[in-house]
């Protein structure tokens, strides 16, 4: 598992323009399985902990609204100079939290890479 996650992190760092940081966390427990940042003052594990609350709130909203068959694919938060993407695995058990520099990011490429890995994360974790 750790080899897979290490390769995942290195792939994102190498292939995602504007990469800042990434974390992979379990939704039920909040446990972070992997994190990496290129900025010393950016803590992706802490960011994941806060974004876990966003994911849980949206899951509760879906349930309260009785939106049967609807699940979270991803949540994108646009800040002044960063884009934060929370990509939820197909089985809704894990999420990838990714932060990128909005002036360098290519969202199409980034989402394509995340879609590939979120399928693998659901199968391998």
PDB file of C-alpha atoms in Angstrom:
ATOM      1  CA  UNK A   1       0.000   0.000   0.000  1.00  0.00           C
ATOM      2  CA  UNK A   2       2.704   2.509   0.927  1.00  0.00           C
ATOM      3  CA  UNK A   3       4.514   1.928  -2.400  1.00  0.00           C
ATOM      4  CA  UNK A   4       1.286   2.672  -4.245  1.00  0.00           C
ATOM      5  CA  UNK A   5       0.666   5.869  -2.267  1.00  0.00           C
ATOM      6  CA  UNK A   6       4.269   7.002  -2.597  1.00  0.00           C
ATOM      7  CA  UNK A   7       4.076   6.504  -6.374  1.00  0.00           C
ATOM      8  CA  UNK A   8       0.720   8.313  -6.397  1.00  0.00           C
ATOM      9  CA  UNK A   9       2.206  11.329  -4.600  1.00  0.00           C
ATOM     10  CA  UNK A  10       5.264  11.468  -6.822  1.00  0.00           C
ATOM     11  CA  UNK A  11       3.086  11.193  -9.935  1.00  0.00           C
ATOM     12  CA  UNK A  12       0.924  14.114  -8.814  1.00  0.00           C
ATOM     13  CA  UNK A  13       3.949  16.214  -7.868  1.00  0.00           C
ATOM     14  CA  UNK A  14       5.546  15.549 -11.266  1.00  0.00           C
ATOM     15  CA  UNK A  15       2.459  15.744 -13.526  1.00  0.00           C
ATOM     16  CA  UNK A  16       0.083  18.260 -11.933  1.00  0.00           C
ATOM     17  CA  UNK A  17       1.023  21.831 -12.875  1.00  0.00           C
ATOM     18  CA  UNK A  18       1.043  24.089  -9.816  1.00  0.00           C
ATOM     19  CA  UNK A  19       1.063  21.181  -7.338  1.00  0.00           C
ATOM     20  CA  UNK A  20       1.098  22.433  -3.729  1.00  0.00           C
ATOM     21  CA  UNK A  21       0.034  19.483  -1.603  1.00  0.00           C
ATOM     22  CA  UNK A  22      -1.989  16.297  -1.404  1.00  0.00           C
ATOM     23  CA  UNK A  23      -3.474  14.044   1.232  1.00  0.00           C
ATOM     24  CA  UNK A  24      -5.439  10.799   1.116  1.00  0.00           C
ATOM     25  CA  UNK A  25      -7.845  10.238   4.006  1.00  0.00           C
ATOM     26  CA  UNK A  26     -10.540   7.820   5.110  1.00  0.00           C
ATOM     27  CA  UNK A  27     -13.965   9.416   5.502  1.00  0.00           C
ATOM     28  CA  UNK A  28     -15.257   7.268   8.380  1.00  0.00           C
ATOM     29  CA  UNK A  29     -12.282   7.757  10.696  1.00  0.00           C
ATOM     30  CA  UNK A  30     -10.588  10.858   9.287  1.00  0.00           C
ATOM     31  CA  UNK A  31      -7.297   8.947   9.261  1.00  0.00           C
ATOM     32  CA  UNK A  32      -4.770  10.286   6.780  1.00  0.00           C
ATOM     33  CA  UNK A  33      -2.960   7.542   4.882  1.00  0.00           C
ATOM     34  CA  UNK A  34      -0.606   9.778   2.934  1.00  0.00           C
ATOM     35  CA  UNK A  35       0.331  13.428   2.619  1.00  0.00           C
ATOM     36  CA  UNK A  36       2.932  15.499   0.825  1.00  0.00           C
ATOM     37  CA  UNK A  37       3.527  19.197   0.288  1.00  0.00           C
ATOM     38  CA  UNK A  38       6.069  21.241  -1.629  1.00  0.00           C
ATOM     39  CA  UNK A  39       5.562  24.184   0.748  1.00  0.00           C
ATOM     40  CA  UNK A  40       6.968  23.955   4.279  1.00  0.00           C
ATOM     41  CA  UNK A  41       4.106  25.988   5.761  1.00  0.00           C
ATOM     42  CA  UNK A  42       1.274  24.066   4.049  1.00  0.00           C
ATOM     43  CA  UNK A  43      -0.028  21.066   6.021  1.00  0.00           C
ATOM     44  CA  UNK A  44      -2.208  18.864   3.793  1.00  0.00           C
ATOM     45  CA  UNK A  45      -3.152  16.573   6.704  1.00  0.00           C
ATOM     46  CA  UNK A  46      -4.583  19.522   8.627  1.00  0.00           C
ATOM     47  CA  UNK A  47      -6.377  20.730   5.506  1.00  0.00           C
ATOM     48  CA  UNK A  48      -7.819  17.222   5.045  1.00  0.00           C
ATOM     49  CA  UNK A  49      -9.143  17.228   8.596  1.00  0.00           C
ATOM     50  CA  UNK A  50     -11.085  20.417   7.928  1.00  0.00           C
ATOM     51  CA  UNK A  51     -12.237  19.289   4.490  1.00  0.00           C
ATOM     52  CA  UNK A  52     -13.475  16.030   6.007  1.00  0.00           C
ATOM     53  CA  UNK A  53     -16.126  18.142   7.742  1.00  0.00           C
ATOM     54  CA  UNK A  54     -17.127  19.611   4.364  1.00  0.00           C
ATOM     55  CA  UNK A  55     -17.473  16.102   2.888  1.00  0.00           C
ATOM     56  CA  UNK A  56     -19.508  14.834   5.851  1.00  0.00           C
ATOM     57  CA  UNK A  57     -21.775  17.905   5.749  1.00  0.00           C
ATOM     58  CA  UNK A  58     -22.462  17.367   2.047  1.00  0.00           C
ATOM     59  CA  UNK A  59     -23.144  13.653   2.599  1.00  0.00           C
ATOM     60  CA  UNK A  60     -25.601  14.600   5.347  1.00  0.00           C
ATOM     61  CA  UNK A  61     -27.250  17.159   3.058  1.00  0.00           C
ATOM     62  CA  UNK A  62     -27.671  14.542   0.317  1.00  0.00           C
ATOM     63  CA  UNK A  63     -29.283  12.207   2.850  1.00  0.00           C
ATOM     64  CA  UNK A  64     -31.524  14.936   4.344  1.00  0.00           C
ATOM     65  CA  UNK A  65     -32.694  15.978   0.890  1.00  0.00           C
ATOM     66  CA  UNK A  66     -33.430  12.338   0.057  1.00  0.00           C
ATOM     67  CA  UNK A  67     -31.337  12.539  -3.108  1.00  0.00           C
ATOM     68  CA  UNK A  68     -31.368   8.802  -3.648  1.00  0.00           C
ATOM     69  CA  UNK A  69     -28.614   7.465  -5.867  1.00  0.00           C
ATOM     70  CA  UNK A  70     -26.606  10.675  -5.628  1.00  0.00           C
ATOM     71  CA  UNK A  71     -23.025  10.581  -4.342  1.00  0.00           C
ATOM     72  CA  UNK A  72     -20.211  13.113  -4.213  1.00  0.00           C
ATOM     73  CA  UNK A  73     -17.837  12.980  -7.151  1.00  0.00           C
ATOM     74  CA  UNK A  74     -15.716  15.974  -6.178  1.00  0.00           C
ATOM     75  CA  UNK A  75     -15.857  19.316  -4.441  1.00  0.00           C
ATOM     76  CA  UNK A  76     -13.826  22.223  -5.788  1.00  0.00           C
ATOM     77  CA  UNK A  77     -13.038  25.293  -3.717  1.00  0.00           C
ATOM     78  CA  UNK A  78     -11.526  28.266  -5.512  1.00  0.00           C
ATOM     79  CA  UNK A  79      -9.438  30.637  -3.404  1.00  0.00           C
ATOM     80  CA  UNK A  80      -7.696  33.819  -4.542  1.00  0.00           C
ATOM     81  CA  UNK A  81      -4.536  32.056  -5.730  1.00  0.00           C
ATOM     82  CA  UNK A  82      -5.243  28.372  -5.102  1.00  0.00           C
ATOM     83  CA  UNK A  83      -7.718  25.688  -6.089  1.00  0.00           C
ATOM     84  CA  UNK A  84      -8.535  22.958  -3.580  1.00  0.00           C
ATOM     85  CA  UNK A  85     -10.098  19.770  -4.915  1.00  0.00           C
ATOM     86  CA  UNK A  86     -11.688  17.102  -2.740  1.00  0.00           C
ATOM     87  CA  UNK A  87     -12.118  14.011  -4.910  1.00  0.00           C
ATOM     88  CA  UNK A  88     -14.196  11.279  -3.259  1.00  0.00           C
ATOM     89  CA  UNK A  89     -13.556   7.622  -4.161  1.00  0.00           C
ATOM     90  CA  UNK A  90     -16.241   5.717  -6.018  1.00  0.00           C
ATOM     91  CA  UNK A  91     -17.067   3.665  -2.899  1.00  0.00           C
ATOM     92  CA  UNK A  92     -17.359   6.906  -0.840  1.00  0.00           C
ATOM     93  CA  UNK A  93     -14.871   5.558   1.740  1.00  0.00           C
ATOM     94  CA  UNK A  94     -11.838   7.761   0.959  1.00  0.00           C
ATOM     95  CA  UNK A  95     -11.009  11.137  -0.454  1.00  0.00           C
ATOM     96  CA  UNK A  96      -8.058  12.778  -2.105  1.00  0.00           C
ATOM     97  CA  UNK A  97      -7.449  16.359  -1.060  1.00  0.00           C
ATOM     98  CA  UNK A  98      -5.332  18.283  -3.569  1.00  0.00           C
ATOM     99  CA  UNK A  99      -4.210  21.918  -3.524  1.00  0.00           C
ATOM    100  CA  UNK A 100      -2.798  23.609  -6.635  1.00  0.00           C
ATOM    101  CA  UNK A 101      -1.654  27.086  -7.606  1.00  0.00           C
ATOM    102  CA  UNK A 102      -4.512  28.523  -9.673  1.00  0.00           C
ATOM    103  CA  UNK A 103      -2.161  30.484 -11.941  1.00  0.00           C
ATOM    104  CA  UNK A 104      -0.391  27.283 -13.053  1.00  0.00           C
ATOM    105  CA  UNK A 105      -3.105  24.631 -12.816  1.00  0.00           C
ATOM    106  CA  UNK A 106      -4.574  22.744 -15.741  1.00  0.00           C
ATOM    107  CA  UNK A 107      -7.884  21.521 -14.316  1.00  0.00           C
ATOM    108  CA  UNK A 108      -8.643  19.104 -17.133  1.00  0.00           C
ATOM    109  CA  UNK A 109      -5.341  17.286 -16.735  1.00  0.00           C
ATOM    110  CA  UNK A 110      -5.558  17.421 -12.935  1.00  0.00           C
ATOM    111  CA  UNK A 111      -9.054  15.931 -12.823  1.00  0.00           C
ATOM    112  CA  UNK A 112      -8.065  13.220 -15.299  1.00  0.00           C
ATOM    113  CA  UNK A 113      -5.124  12.174 -13.103  1.00  0.00           C
ATOM    114  CA  UNK A 114      -7.287  12.259  -9.970  1.00  0.00           C
ATOM    115  CA  UNK A 115     -10.004  10.141 -11.613  1.00  0.00           C
ATOM    116  CA  UNK A 116      -7.430   7.474 -12.446  1.00  0.00           C
ATOM    117  CA  UNK A 117      -6.108   7.332  -8.904  1.00  0.00           C
ATOM    118  CA  UNK A 118      -9.377   7.531  -7.029  1.00  0.00           C
ATOM    119  CA  UNK A 119     -10.468   4.253  -8.637  1.00  0.00           C
ATOM    120  CA  UNK A 120      -7.200   2.618  -7.575  1.00  0.00           C
ATOM    121  CA  UNK A 121      -7.421   4.038  -4.049  1.00  0.00           C
ATOM    122  CA  UNK A 122     -10.848   2.489  -3.536  1.00  0.00           C
ATOM    123  CA  UNK A 123      -9.465  -0.889  -4.600  1.00  0.00           C
ATOM    124  CA  UNK A 124      -6.098  -0.795  -2.806  1.00  0.00           C
ATOM    125  CA  UNK A 125      -6.823   0.785   0.586  1.00  0.00           C
TER     126      UNK A 125
END
